[in-house]
Tab-separated table of C-alpha atoms and ligand atoms in Angstrom:
chain	number	residue	atom	x	y	z
A	1	MET	CA	243.418	70.170	193.126
A	2	LYS	CA	244.687	72.294	196.013
A	3	LYS	CA	247.986	74.097	195.490
A	4	ALA	CA	250.974	74.826	197.716
A	5	PHE	CA	253.640	77.482	197.258
A	6	VAL	CA	256.906	77.173	199.199
A	7	LYS	CA	259.545	79.882	199.284
A	8	SER	CA	262.844	79.162	200.992
A	9	TYR	CA	265.509	81.483	202.356
A	10	GLY	CA	268.887	80.731	203.886
A	11	CYS	CA	271.048	77.649	203.648
A	12	GLN	CA	270.866	74.342	201.791
A	13	MET	CA	269.362	72.651	204.824
A	14	ASN	CA	266.417	75.005	204.443
A	15	ALA	CA	266.216	74.263	200.707
A	16	TYR	CA	266.109	70.556	201.550
A	17	ASP	CA	263.408	71.148	204.183
A	18	ALA	CA	261.362	73.175	201.689
A	19	GLY	CA	261.390	70.216	199.313
A	20	ARG	CA	260.354	67.860	202.073
A	21	MET	CA	257.486	70.159	203.115
A	22	ALA	CA	256.292	70.052	199.518
A	23	ASP	CA	256.484	66.237	199.765
A	24	VAL	CA	254.396	66.271	202.977
A	25	LEU	CA	251.732	68.417	201.326
A	26	GLY	CA	252.000	66.419	198.102
A	27	ALA	CA	251.018	63.310	200.049
A	28	GLU	CA	247.942	65.267	201.197
A	29	GLY	CA	246.912	66.004	197.626
A	30	TYR	CA	248.503	69.427	197.145
A	31	ALA	CA	250.186	70.201	193.836
A	32	ALA	CA	253.269	72.412	193.967
A	33	THR	CA	252.968	75.828	192.319
A	34	ASP	CA	255.418	78.649	191.770
A	35	MET	CA	252.615	81.202	191.455
A	36	VAL	CA	251.830	82.503	194.913
A	37	GLU	CA	248.521	84.077	193.736
A	38	GLU	CA	246.972	80.665	193.104
A	39	ALA	CA	248.229	78.937	196.265
A	40	ASP	CA	245.857	77.585	198.923
A	41	VAL	CA	248.829	77.156	201.244
A	42	VAL	CA	251.786	79.551	201.265
A	43	ILE	CA	254.892	78.503	203.207
A	44	LEU	CA	257.742	80.877	203.945
A	45	ASN	CA	260.722	78.805	205.028
A	46	THR	CA	262.730	81.431	206.856
A	47	CYS	CA	266.340	82.098	207.881
A	48	HIS	CA	267.493	83.822	211.067
A	49	ILE	CA	271.229	83.883	210.481
A	50	ARG	CA	271.601	87.634	209.907
A	51	GLU	CA	269.271	90.536	210.640
A	52	LYS	CA	268.569	91.230	206.967
A	53	ALA	CA	267.457	87.666	206.351
A	54	ALA	CA	265.082	87.749	209.306
A	55	ASP	CA	263.646	91.166	208.382
A	56	LYS	CA	262.711	89.956	204.905
A	57	VAL	CA	260.092	87.699	206.450
A	58	TYR	CA	258.038	90.547	207.843
A	59	SER	CA	257.987	92.523	204.585
A	60	GLU	CA	256.992	89.350	202.736
A	61	LEU	CA	254.221	88.717	205.281
A	62	GLY	CA	252.916	92.241	204.693
A	63	ARG	CA	252.441	91.416	200.997
A	64	LEU	CA	250.853	88.064	201.791
A	65	ARG	CA	248.320	89.746	204.059
A	66	VAL	CA	247.039	91.738	201.064
A	67	LEU	CA	247.021	88.642	198.865
A	68	LYS	CA	245.080	86.674	201.458
A	69	ALA	CA	242.453	89.444	201.714
A	70	THR	CA	242.095	89.649	197.925
A	71	ARG	CA	241.628	85.907	197.618
A	72	ARG	CA	239.098	85.934	200.456
A	73	GLU	CA	236.988	88.476	198.559
A	74	SER	CA	236.661	85.952	195.761
A	75	GLY	CA	235.756	83.202	198.233
A	76	GLN	CA	239.154	81.501	198.381
A	77	ASP	CA	240.934	80.522	201.565
A	78	THR	CA	244.699	80.978	201.934
A	79	ARG	CA	246.635	79.358	204.785
A	80	ILE	CA	249.863	81.183	205.578
A	81	VAL	CA	252.624	79.193	207.221
A	82	VAL	CA	255.912	80.500	208.603
A	83	ALA	CA	258.475	77.711	208.870
A	84	GLY	CA	262.244	77.533	209.375
A	85	CYS	CA	264.603	79.306	211.719
A	86	VAL	CA	262.720	82.588	212.258
A	87	ALA	CA	259.675	80.504	213.156
A	88	GLN	CA	261.777	78.643	215.712
A	89	ALA	CA	263.344	81.803	217.156
A	90	GLU	CA	260.374	84.176	217.125
A	91	GLY	CA	257.239	82.018	217.069
A	92	ALA	CA	255.059	84.105	219.363
A	93	GLU	CA	256.352	87.396	217.981
A	94	ILE	CA	255.372	86.363	214.462
A	95	LEU	CA	251.782	85.737	215.539
A	96	ALA	CA	251.689	89.110	217.275
A	97	ARG	CA	253.258	91.084	214.430
A	98	ALA	CA	251.686	89.328	211.458
A	99	PRO	CA	247.922	88.743	211.840
A	100	ALA	CA	247.683	86.929	208.490
A	101	VAL	CA	249.825	84.031	209.705
A	102	ASP	CA	247.885	80.840	210.481
A	103	VAL	CA	250.668	78.376	211.352
A	104	VAL	CA	254.180	78.746	212.775
A	105	VAL	CA	256.257	75.575	212.545
A	106	GLY	CA	259.902	74.977	213.471
A	107	PRO	CA	262.494	73.035	211.462
A	108	GLN	CA	262.116	69.859	213.542
A	109	SER	CA	258.305	69.714	213.433
A	110	TYR	CA	257.238	70.174	209.817
A	111	HIS	CA	256.172	66.544	209.475
A	112	ASN	CA	253.164	67.739	211.526
A	113	LEU	CA	252.074	70.205	208.813
A	114	PRO	CA	248.830	68.413	207.817
A	115	ALA	CA	247.594	68.323	211.428
A	116	LEU	CA	248.679	71.929	212.026
A	117	LEU	CA	246.888	73.137	208.892
A	118	ALA	CA	243.724	71.314	209.926
A	119	ALA	CA	243.890	72.800	213.427
A	120	SER	CA	244.498	76.297	212.076
A	121	HIS	CA	240.887	76.583	210.900
A	122	THR	CA	239.760	77.018	214.500
A	123	LYS	CA	242.798	78.780	215.989
A	124	ARG	CA	246.256	80.007	215.018
A	125	VAL	CA	248.884	77.390	215.890
A	126	VAL	CA	252.562	77.330	216.835
A	127	ASP	CA	254.674	74.159	216.863
A	128	THR	CA	258.278	74.899	217.732
A	129	ALA	CA	258.972	71.952	220.019
A	130	PHE	CA	262.100	69.880	219.529
A	131	PRO	CA	260.161	66.616	219.437
A	132	ILE	CA	261.658	63.362	220.707
A	133	GLU	CA	260.503	61.545	217.585
A	134	ASP	CA	262.544	61.934	214.457
A	135	LYS	CA	260.735	63.908	211.750
A	136	PHE	CA	262.531	61.817	209.104
A	137	ASP	CA	260.610	58.735	210.281
A	138	HIS	CA	257.363	60.538	209.511
A	139	LEU	CA	258.112	62.070	206.125
A	140	PRO	CA	256.670	60.591	202.931
A	141	ALA	CA	258.985	59.468	200.110
A	142	ARG	CA	260.643	62.189	198.068
A	143	ARG	CA	258.661	63.040	194.953
A	144	THR	CA	261.380	64.476	192.751
A	145	SER	CA	264.954	63.477	191.922
A	146	ALA	CA	266.914	66.345	190.432
A	147	VAL	CA	270.131	65.375	188.622
A	148	ALA	CA	271.978	66.968	191.556
A	149	SER	CA	270.136	66.630	194.880
A	150	PHE	CA	270.727	67.549	198.515
A	151	LEU	CA	270.321	64.995	201.275
A	152	THR	CA	270.283	65.986	204.941
A	153	VAL	CA	272.389	63.548	206.992
A	154	GLN	CA	273.030	65.584	210.127
A	155	GLU	CA	271.197	68.447	211.768
A	156	GLY	CA	271.762	70.916	214.522
A	157	CYS	CA	274.900	72.198	216.160
A	158	ASP	CA	276.587	71.850	219.558
A	159	LYS	CA	279.391	74.313	218.852
A	160	PHE	CA	277.927	77.627	219.999
A	161	CYS	CA	280.101	80.058	218.080
A	162	ALA	CA	279.596	83.393	219.823
A	163	PHE	CA	277.875	85.029	216.832
A	164	CYS	CA	275.575	82.243	215.664
A	165	VAL	CA	271.874	81.424	216.127
A	166	VAL	CA	271.956	77.935	214.632
A	167	PRO	CA	272.391	75.986	217.908
A	168	TYR	CA	269.243	77.750	219.159
A	169	THR	CA	267.113	77.486	216.020
A	170	ARG	CA	268.080	73.963	214.968
A	171	GLY	CA	268.835	72.372	218.314
A	172	ALA	CA	271.465	69.810	219.261
A	173	GLU	CA	273.469	67.749	216.794
A	174	VAL	CA	271.619	64.685	215.524
A	175	SER	CA	272.754	62.242	212.812
A	176	ARG	CA	270.496	60.014	210.713
A	177	SER	CA	271.317	56.316	210.376
A	178	VAL	CA	273.335	55.020	207.438
A	179	ALA	CA	270.405	52.750	206.507
A	180	ALA	CA	267.928	55.648	206.329
A	181	ILE	CA	270.336	57.763	204.309
A	182	ARG	CA	271.138	54.895	201.964
A	183	ALA	CA	267.436	54.245	201.366
A	184	GLU	CA	266.841	57.896	200.498
A	185	ALA	CA	269.914	58.005	198.261
A	186	GLU	CA	268.882	54.806	196.440
A	187	ALA	CA	265.438	56.212	195.777
A	188	LEU	CA	266.986	59.417	194.446
A	189	ALA	CA	269.344	57.467	192.170
A	190	ARG	CA	266.464	55.348	190.848
A	191	GLY	CA	264.627	58.577	190.036
A	192	GLY	CA	267.580	59.962	188.059
A	193	THR	CA	269.803	61.678	190.616
A	194	ARG	CA	273.481	61.369	189.654
A	195	GLU	CA	275.066	63.628	192.275
A	196	ILE	CA	274.225	63.916	195.959
A	197	THR	CA	275.458	66.602	198.307
A	198	LEU	CA	275.283	65.361	201.895
A	199	ILE	CA	274.291	68.305	204.032
A	200	GLY	CA	274.341	69.243	207.692
A	201	GLN	CA	275.103	72.320	209.793
A	202	ASN	CA	278.228	70.415	210.803
A	203	VAL	CA	278.206	67.627	208.311
A	204	ASN	CA	281.684	66.384	209.161
A	205	ALA	CA	280.606	65.815	212.767
A	206	TYR	CA	278.292	63.149	211.316
A	207	HIS	CA	278.199	59.989	213.458
A	208	GLY	CA	275.169	57.899	212.596
A	209	LEU	CA	274.176	54.345	213.370
A	210	GLY	CA	276.089	52.166	210.896
A	211	GLN	CA	274.859	49.059	209.057
A	212	ASP	CA	276.854	46.884	211.498
A	213	GLY	CA	275.363	48.473	214.614
A	214	THR	CA	278.400	50.614	215.433
A	215	GLN	CA	278.744	54.348	214.801
A	216	ALA	CA	279.697	55.399	211.307
A	217	ALA	CA	281.497	58.660	210.531
A	218	LEU	CA	281.215	60.619	207.289
A	219	PRO	CA	283.907	58.705	205.336
A	220	ALA	CA	282.196	55.355	206.100
A	221	LEU	CA	278.849	56.815	205.042
A	222	MET	CA	280.331	58.067	201.784
A	223	ARG	CA	281.989	54.727	201.032
A	224	GLU	CA	278.607	53.072	201.498
A	225	LEU	CA	276.797	55.541	199.227
A	226	ALA	CA	279.489	55.323	196.561
A	227	THR	CA	278.332	51.730	195.860
A	228	ILE	CA	274.817	52.791	194.828
A	229	PRO	CA	274.275	52.099	191.118
A	230	GLY	CA	273.788	55.258	189.065
A	231	LEU	CA	275.214	57.575	191.683
A	232	LEU	CA	278.293	59.161	190.099
A	233	ARG	CA	279.251	61.972	192.437
A	234	LEU	CA	279.242	62.800	196.144
A	235	ARG	CA	279.853	66.074	197.921
A	236	TYR	CA	279.337	67.256	201.498
A	237	THR	CA	278.774	70.619	203.159
A	238	THR	CA	279.133	72.480	205.595
A	239	SER	CA	282.139	71.411	207.588
A	240	HIS	CA	283.815	72.700	210.724
A	241	PRO	CA	287.635	72.745	210.842
A	242	ASN	CA	287.695	70.937	214.207
A	243	ASP	CA	285.857	67.927	212.749
A	244	MET	CA	288.168	67.606	209.749
A	245	ASP	CA	290.000	64.448	210.855
A	246	GLY	CA	292.623	62.315	209.104
A	247	ASP	CA	290.047	59.800	207.883
A	248	LEU	CA	288.003	62.468	206.163
A	249	ILE	CA	291.106	64.016	204.630
A	250	ARG	CA	292.134	60.566	203.312
A	251	ALA	CA	288.634	60.104	201.894
A	252	HIS	CA	289.462	62.909	199.466
A	253	ALA	CA	292.274	60.759	198.107
A	254	ASP	CA	290.503	57.371	198.329
A	255	ILE	CA	286.885	57.798	197.249
A	256	PRO	CA	286.746	58.445	193.497
A	257	ALA	CA	283.105	59.575	193.652
A	258	LEU	CA	283.946	62.281	196.198
A	259	MET	CA	284.406	65.489	194.233
A	260	PRO	CA	287.488	67.686	194.776
A	261	PHE	CA	285.766	70.575	196.513
A	262	LEU	CA	285.838	71.557	200.170
A	263	HIS	CA	283.833	74.298	201.832
A	264	LEU	CA	285.575	74.862	205.151
A	265	PRO	CA	284.523	78.073	206.891
A	266	VAL	CA	287.290	79.836	208.817
A	267	GLN	CA	285.487	83.137	209.585
A	268	SER	CA	288.669	85.080	210.438
A	269	GLY	CA	292.442	84.888	210.102
A	270	SER	CA	293.059	86.502	213.505
A	271	ASP	CA	293.690	84.258	216.505
A	272	ARG	CA	292.288	86.917	218.810
A	273	VAL	CA	289.027	87.088	216.860
A	274	LEU	CA	288.805	83.312	216.396
A	275	ASN	CA	289.122	82.963	220.136
A	276	ALA	CA	286.450	85.597	220.801
A	277	MET	CA	284.203	83.834	218.292
A	278	ASN	CA	284.603	80.596	220.276
A	279	ARG	CA	285.751	78.772	217.127
A	280	LYS	CA	288.189	76.709	219.267
A	281	HIS	CA	291.058	76.691	216.755
A	282	ASP	CA	293.655	79.193	215.599
A	283	ALA	CA	294.643	80.396	212.151
A	284	ASP	CA	297.720	78.170	211.902
A	285	THR	CA	295.645	75.081	212.681
A	286	TYR	CA	293.500	76.022	209.713
A	287	ARG	CA	296.588	76.524	207.510
A	288	ARG	CA	297.934	73.106	208.505
A	289	LEU	CA	294.587	71.460	207.812
A	290	ILE	CA	294.472	72.972	204.346
A	291	ALA	CA	298.026	71.804	203.682
A	292	ARG	CA	297.064	68.231	204.622
A	293	VAL	CA	293.928	68.347	202.469
A	294	ARG	CA	295.981	69.615	199.530
A	295	GLU	CA	298.498	66.878	200.062
A	296	ALA	CA	295.716	64.265	199.869
A	297	ARG	CA	294.013	65.902	196.887
A	298	PRO	CA	296.298	68.458	195.212
A	299	ASP	CA	293.663	69.886	192.847
A	300	ILE	CA	291.018	70.419	195.541
A	301	ALA	CA	288.965	73.622	195.168
A	302	LEU	CA	288.694	75.463	198.460
A	303	SER	CA	285.852	77.607	199.661
A	304	SER	CA	285.162	79.361	202.962
A	305	ASP	CA	282.961	81.752	204.927
A	306	PHE	CA	284.256	84.993	206.426
A	307	ILE	CA	282.754	87.425	208.884
A	308	VAL	CA	284.154	90.972	208.972
A	309	GLY	CA	283.539	93.429	211.784
A	310	PHE	CA	283.079	90.969	214.640
A	311	PRO	CA	283.002	93.040	217.887
A	312	GLY	CA	286.502	94.165	218.822
A	313	GLU	CA	288.008	93.372	215.393
A	314	THR	CA	290.892	95.778	214.784
A	315	ASP	CA	292.638	96.795	211.555
A	316	GLN	CA	295.407	94.383	212.541
A	317	ASP	CA	292.932	91.517	213.016
A	318	PHE	CA	291.465	92.242	209.616
A	319	ALA	CA	294.946	92.382	208.068
A	320	ASP	CA	295.478	88.865	209.465
A	321	THR	CA	292.355	87.712	207.619
A	322	MET	CA	293.584	89.273	204.357
A	323	ARG	CA	296.941	87.569	204.839
A	324	LEU	CA	295.342	84.177	205.397
A	325	VAL	CA	293.256	84.569	202.234
A	326	ALA	CA	296.277	85.686	200.226
A	327	GLU	CA	298.293	82.696	201.450
A	328	ILE	CA	295.692	79.995	200.925
A	329	GLY	CA	293.952	81.061	197.733
A	330	PHE	CA	290.253	80.232	197.492
A	331	ALA	CA	288.224	79.145	194.471
A	332	SER	CA	285.130	80.733	195.991
A	333	ALA	CA	283.933	82.207	199.283
A	334	TYR	CA	281.069	83.854	201.110
A	335	THR	CA	281.719	87.073	202.994
A	336	PHE	CA	279.447	88.620	205.576
A	337	LYS	CA	279.336	91.709	207.755
A	338	TYR	CA	278.891	90.678	211.354
A	339	SER	CA	275.238	90.991	212.320
A	340	PRO	CA	274.365	90.926	216.041
A	341	ARG	CA	271.756	88.250	216.748
A	342	PRO	CA	269.454	88.307	219.765
A	343	GLY	CA	270.321	85.651	222.346
A	344	THR	CA	273.917	85.099	221.184
A	345	PRO	CA	276.869	86.015	223.456
A	346	ALA	CA	278.526	88.309	220.896
A	347	ALA	CA	275.389	90.452	220.692
A	348	GLU	CA	276.013	91.514	224.322
A	349	ARG	CA	279.401	93.019	223.527
A	350	GLU	CA	279.839	96.758	223.666
A	351	ASP	CA	282.816	97.062	221.325
A	352	ALA	CA	280.902	96.919	218.039
A	353	VAL	CA	282.844	97.832	214.914
A	354	ALA	CA	281.581	100.971	213.154
A	355	GLU	CA	279.425	100.333	210.092
A	356	ALA	CA	281.824	102.281	207.840
A	357	ALA	CA	284.768	100.099	208.874
A	358	LYS	CA	282.706	96.958	208.291
A	359	SER	CA	281.820	98.125	204.787
A	360	GLU	CA	285.417	99.009	203.981
A	361	ARG	CA	286.713	95.655	205.178
A	362	LEU	CA	283.999	93.747	203.359
A	363	ALA	CA	284.857	95.528	200.088
A	364	ALA	CA	288.588	94.859	200.473
A	365	LEU	CA	288.079	91.194	201.308
A	366	GLN	CA	285.599	90.715	198.481
A	367	ALA	CA	287.980	92.329	195.997
A	368	LEU	CA	290.740	89.924	196.990
A	369	LEU	CA	288.469	86.881	196.872
A	370	ASP	CA	286.960	87.981	193.533
A	371	ALA	CA	290.427	88.260	192.039
A	372	GLN	CA	291.225	84.766	193.296
A	373	ARG	CA	287.996	83.414	191.855
A	374	HIS	CA	288.639	85.014	188.460
A	375	ALA	CA	292.137	83.595	188.322
A	376	TYR	CA	290.866	80.194	189.407
A	377	ASN	CA	288.122	80.123	186.754
A	378	ALA	CA	290.436	81.404	184.028
A	379	GLY	CA	292.823	78.544	184.781
A	380	PHE	CA	290.341	76.106	183.215
A	381	VAL	CA	290.152	77.806	179.814
A	382	GLY	CA	291.490	75.446	177.166
A	383	SER	CA	291.212	72.318	179.298
A	384	VAL	CA	288.692	69.487	179.077
A	385	VAL	CA	286.659	68.753	182.215
A	386	ASP	CA	283.884	66.299	183.079
A	387	VAL	CA	280.574	68.082	183.413
A	388	LEU	CA	277.462	66.581	184.952
A	389	VAL	CA	274.674	68.193	182.939
A	390	GLU	CA	271.821	69.250	185.212
A	391	LYS	CA	269.284	71.204	183.162
A	392	ALA	CA	268.468	73.380	180.177
A	393	GLY	CA	270.558	76.535	179.842
A	394	ARG	CA	269.778	80.216	179.413
A	395	GLU	CA	269.433	80.051	175.630
A	396	PRO	CA	267.784	77.373	173.525
A	397	GLY	CA	270.425	74.856	172.462
A	398	GLN	CA	272.310	75.326	175.722
A	399	VAL	CA	272.517	73.144	178.807
A	400	VAL	CA	274.075	73.806	182.219
A	401	GLY	CA	276.115	71.569	184.448
A	402	LYS	CA	278.841	71.458	187.070
A	403	THR	CA	282.494	70.531	186.927
A	404	PRO	CA	284.094	68.332	189.610
A	405	HIS	CA	285.319	71.582	191.221
A	406	LEU	CA	281.738	72.850	191.435
A	407	LEU	CA	282.037	75.447	188.686
A	408	THR	CA	278.941	76.081	186.591
A	409	VAL	CA	279.377	75.567	182.839
A	410	GLN	CA	277.068	76.684	180.023
A	411	ILE	CA	277.458	74.259	177.138
A	412	ASP	CA	276.165	74.400	173.567
A	413	ALA	CA	274.618	70.958	173.485
A	414	PRO	CA	271.203	69.311	173.058
A	415	ALA	CA	268.895	68.604	176.000
A	416	THR	CA	269.456	64.874	175.462
A	417	VAL	CA	272.706	65.086	177.458
A	418	ILE	CA	270.887	66.217	180.624
A	419	GLY	CA	271.595	63.718	183.409
A	420	THR	CA	274.852	62.496	181.875
A	421	LEU	CA	278.544	63.187	182.343
A	422	VAL	CA	280.122	64.742	179.275
A	423	PRO	CA	283.683	65.866	178.512
A	424	VAL	CA	283.621	69.621	177.925
A	425	ARG	CA	286.302	71.860	176.484
A	426	ILE	CA	286.225	75.203	178.340
A	427	VAL	CA	286.436	78.084	175.881
A	428	ARG	CA	285.718	81.093	178.088
A	429	ALA	CA	285.485	81.992	181.788
A	430	GLY	CA	283.064	84.607	183.123
A	431	THR	CA	282.718	85.799	186.711
A	432	ASN	CA	280.322	83.094	187.831
A	433	THR	CA	280.155	80.772	184.850
A	434	LEU	CA	282.395	78.930	182.435
A	435	PHE	CA	281.422	78.423	178.809
A	436	GLY	CA	282.301	75.327	176.827
A	437	GLU	CA	281.522	72.836	174.111
A	438	ILE	CA	281.409	69.063	174.138
A	439	ALA	CA	284.875	67.652	173.434
A	440	HIS	CA	283.907	64.909	171.009
A	441	ASP	CA	287.510	63.738	170.804
A	442	ALA	CA	287.694	63.137	174.584
A	443	ALA	CA	286.140	60.644	177.003
A	444	VAL	CA	285.017	61.316	180.572
A	445	ALA	CA	287.684	60.481	183.119
A	446	ALA	CA	285.324	58.653	185.488
B	501	SAH	N1	278.016	75.539	210.346
B	501	SAH	C1	278.743	76.360	209.511
B	501	SAH	C2	278.078	77.671	209.111
B	501	SAH	C3	276.629	77.932	209.319
B	501	SAH	S1	276.063	79.580	209.108
B	501	SAH	C4	280.093	76.656	210.175
B	501	SAH	O1	280.297	76.384	211.312
B	501	SAH	O2	280.960	77.208	209.547
B	501	SAH	C5	276.790	80.098	207.587
B	501	SAH	C6	277.688	81.268	207.726
B	501	SAH	O3	276.984	82.424	208.087
B	501	SAH	C7	278.762	81.145	208.788
B	501	SAH	O4	279.848	80.377	208.370
B	501	SAH	C8	279.132	82.573	209.044
B	501	SAH	O5	280.157	82.987	208.178
B	501	SAH	C9	277.847	83.329	208.713
B	501	SAH	N2	277.218	83.853	209.919
B	501	SAH	C10	276.668	83.144	210.927
B	501	SAH	N3	276.226	83.993	211.894
B	501	SAH	C11	276.490	85.245	211.468
B	501	SAH	C12	276.277	86.543	212.023
B	501	SAH	N4	275.711	86.710	213.225
B	501	SAH	N5	276.691	87.620	211.306
B	501	SAH	C13	277.275	87.458	210.098
B	501	SAH	N6	277.501	86.264	209.532
B	501	SAH	C14	277.122	85.162	210.205
B	502	SF4	FE1	276.937	78.314	213.822
B	502	SF4	FE2	279.366	77.757	214.718
B	502	SF4	FE3	277.481	75.877	214.696
B	502	SF4	FE4	278.530	76.746	212.410
B	502	SF4	S1	279.617	75.666	214.057
B	502	SF4	S2	276.359	76.422	212.838
B	502	SF4	S3	278.849	78.901	212.809
B	502	SF4	S4	277.483	77.723	215.948
B	503	F3S	FE1	269.479	80.259	208.158
B	503	F3S	FE2	268.590	78.375	209.738
B	503	F3S	FE3	270.124	77.771	207.680
B	503	F3S	S1	269.276	80.365	210.351
B	503	F3S	S2	271.407	79.552	207.472
B	503	F3S	S3	268.104	78.659	207.576
B	503	F3S	S4	270.129	76.790	209.668
């Protein structure tokens, strides 16, 4: 049997795509492998969001070139495929810089992989078109149903934040139909999935064709999915503040299956910087949104993304970000140093922030957010929470799962509880993980 190795970088959309590429190759008779040395097809599913992410691809391709040559000496062929957002952004450059690459395929074209692989035996091929047809209509059924699975419902972005490559690498916003999403979710649930995270670059801009022929927004989609037997939990990510409408906020109060966690990137707490970033909202709008969300769902765990060192960011601007974080209080967050990306408006600016200032600001912001995360995690010690058990843990006799607030818990419990919701008493909180034991005297709340 032929074997395929897929390595994915970047966001959850890429992780989803990597799984679907494995499905496409699976339908062609390839078995998935996690040992790159034995793979007949190697796919790097790349990310272009920051310079570091994009650079990784070329160092990885250097190693693959050696591997390909070694395998050739023993008479084995290796097809090397670059997929994802670097493929979309730098297709021709990849072929020029990396002679070992056989196929370059963008995020909207990977349903064509079998044909591209076949064609690559006579010449190197690039497919980075944004095809009119919908790749989802051409993908085979999903082969695996993890206890917690991702499901892409929306792709692309029309927002054009000044720093961001996504509108260029993923194309315009497109939503899948409720029927298609429901069919995929039902199949996942039949296979054992108990939690689905609906994903999209701007998932709360979702507006797909509804079952009744009109457009459905995210709350309607979630209400529909919540009726699927076996599906216990729903989540969605990533959202944009400007698409966080009253209906979606109410959904956090009304849909029991929707978990109390919201990732809502704000990027900066300075109005001046938000404006320069083309985010199209100010810091107070974000504060008011959070207040409304907390009113609808008081225990909601909040998460965000921050960029420090955007061109022109002053100490005062950064102080505004620190103030916003101190006021709101986040359960978790991602922090990034601004990275200029070719083709984006911000990359043209001449008022770059010095690297030393970026590092200092990143460290200060991370320290504040880490302290918030510690305090948040510690707040659960002694309480009993519902945990959806996903898989075996680090040690034998341990399993791992997630709380409603998306915290990871290591539990001393047998593997038989995998795939079920169990009440867990939290006994200890680490930096990234909680530790607990099954609370035999308690029942799950759901
Ligand atoms: N669609 C989401 C985010 C997608 S990218 C949103 O609108 O919020 C994920 C995160 O990467 C962004 O939220 C941002 O914080 C970060 N990011 C994007 N471009 C970046 C860049 N050029 N430099 C540093 N961080 C960046
Ligand atoms: Fe990028 Fe902005 Fe679109 Fe998010 S909303 S993907 S940050 S352009
Ligand atoms: Fe990266 Fe593309 Fe996702 S640039 S963050 S893999 S949309």
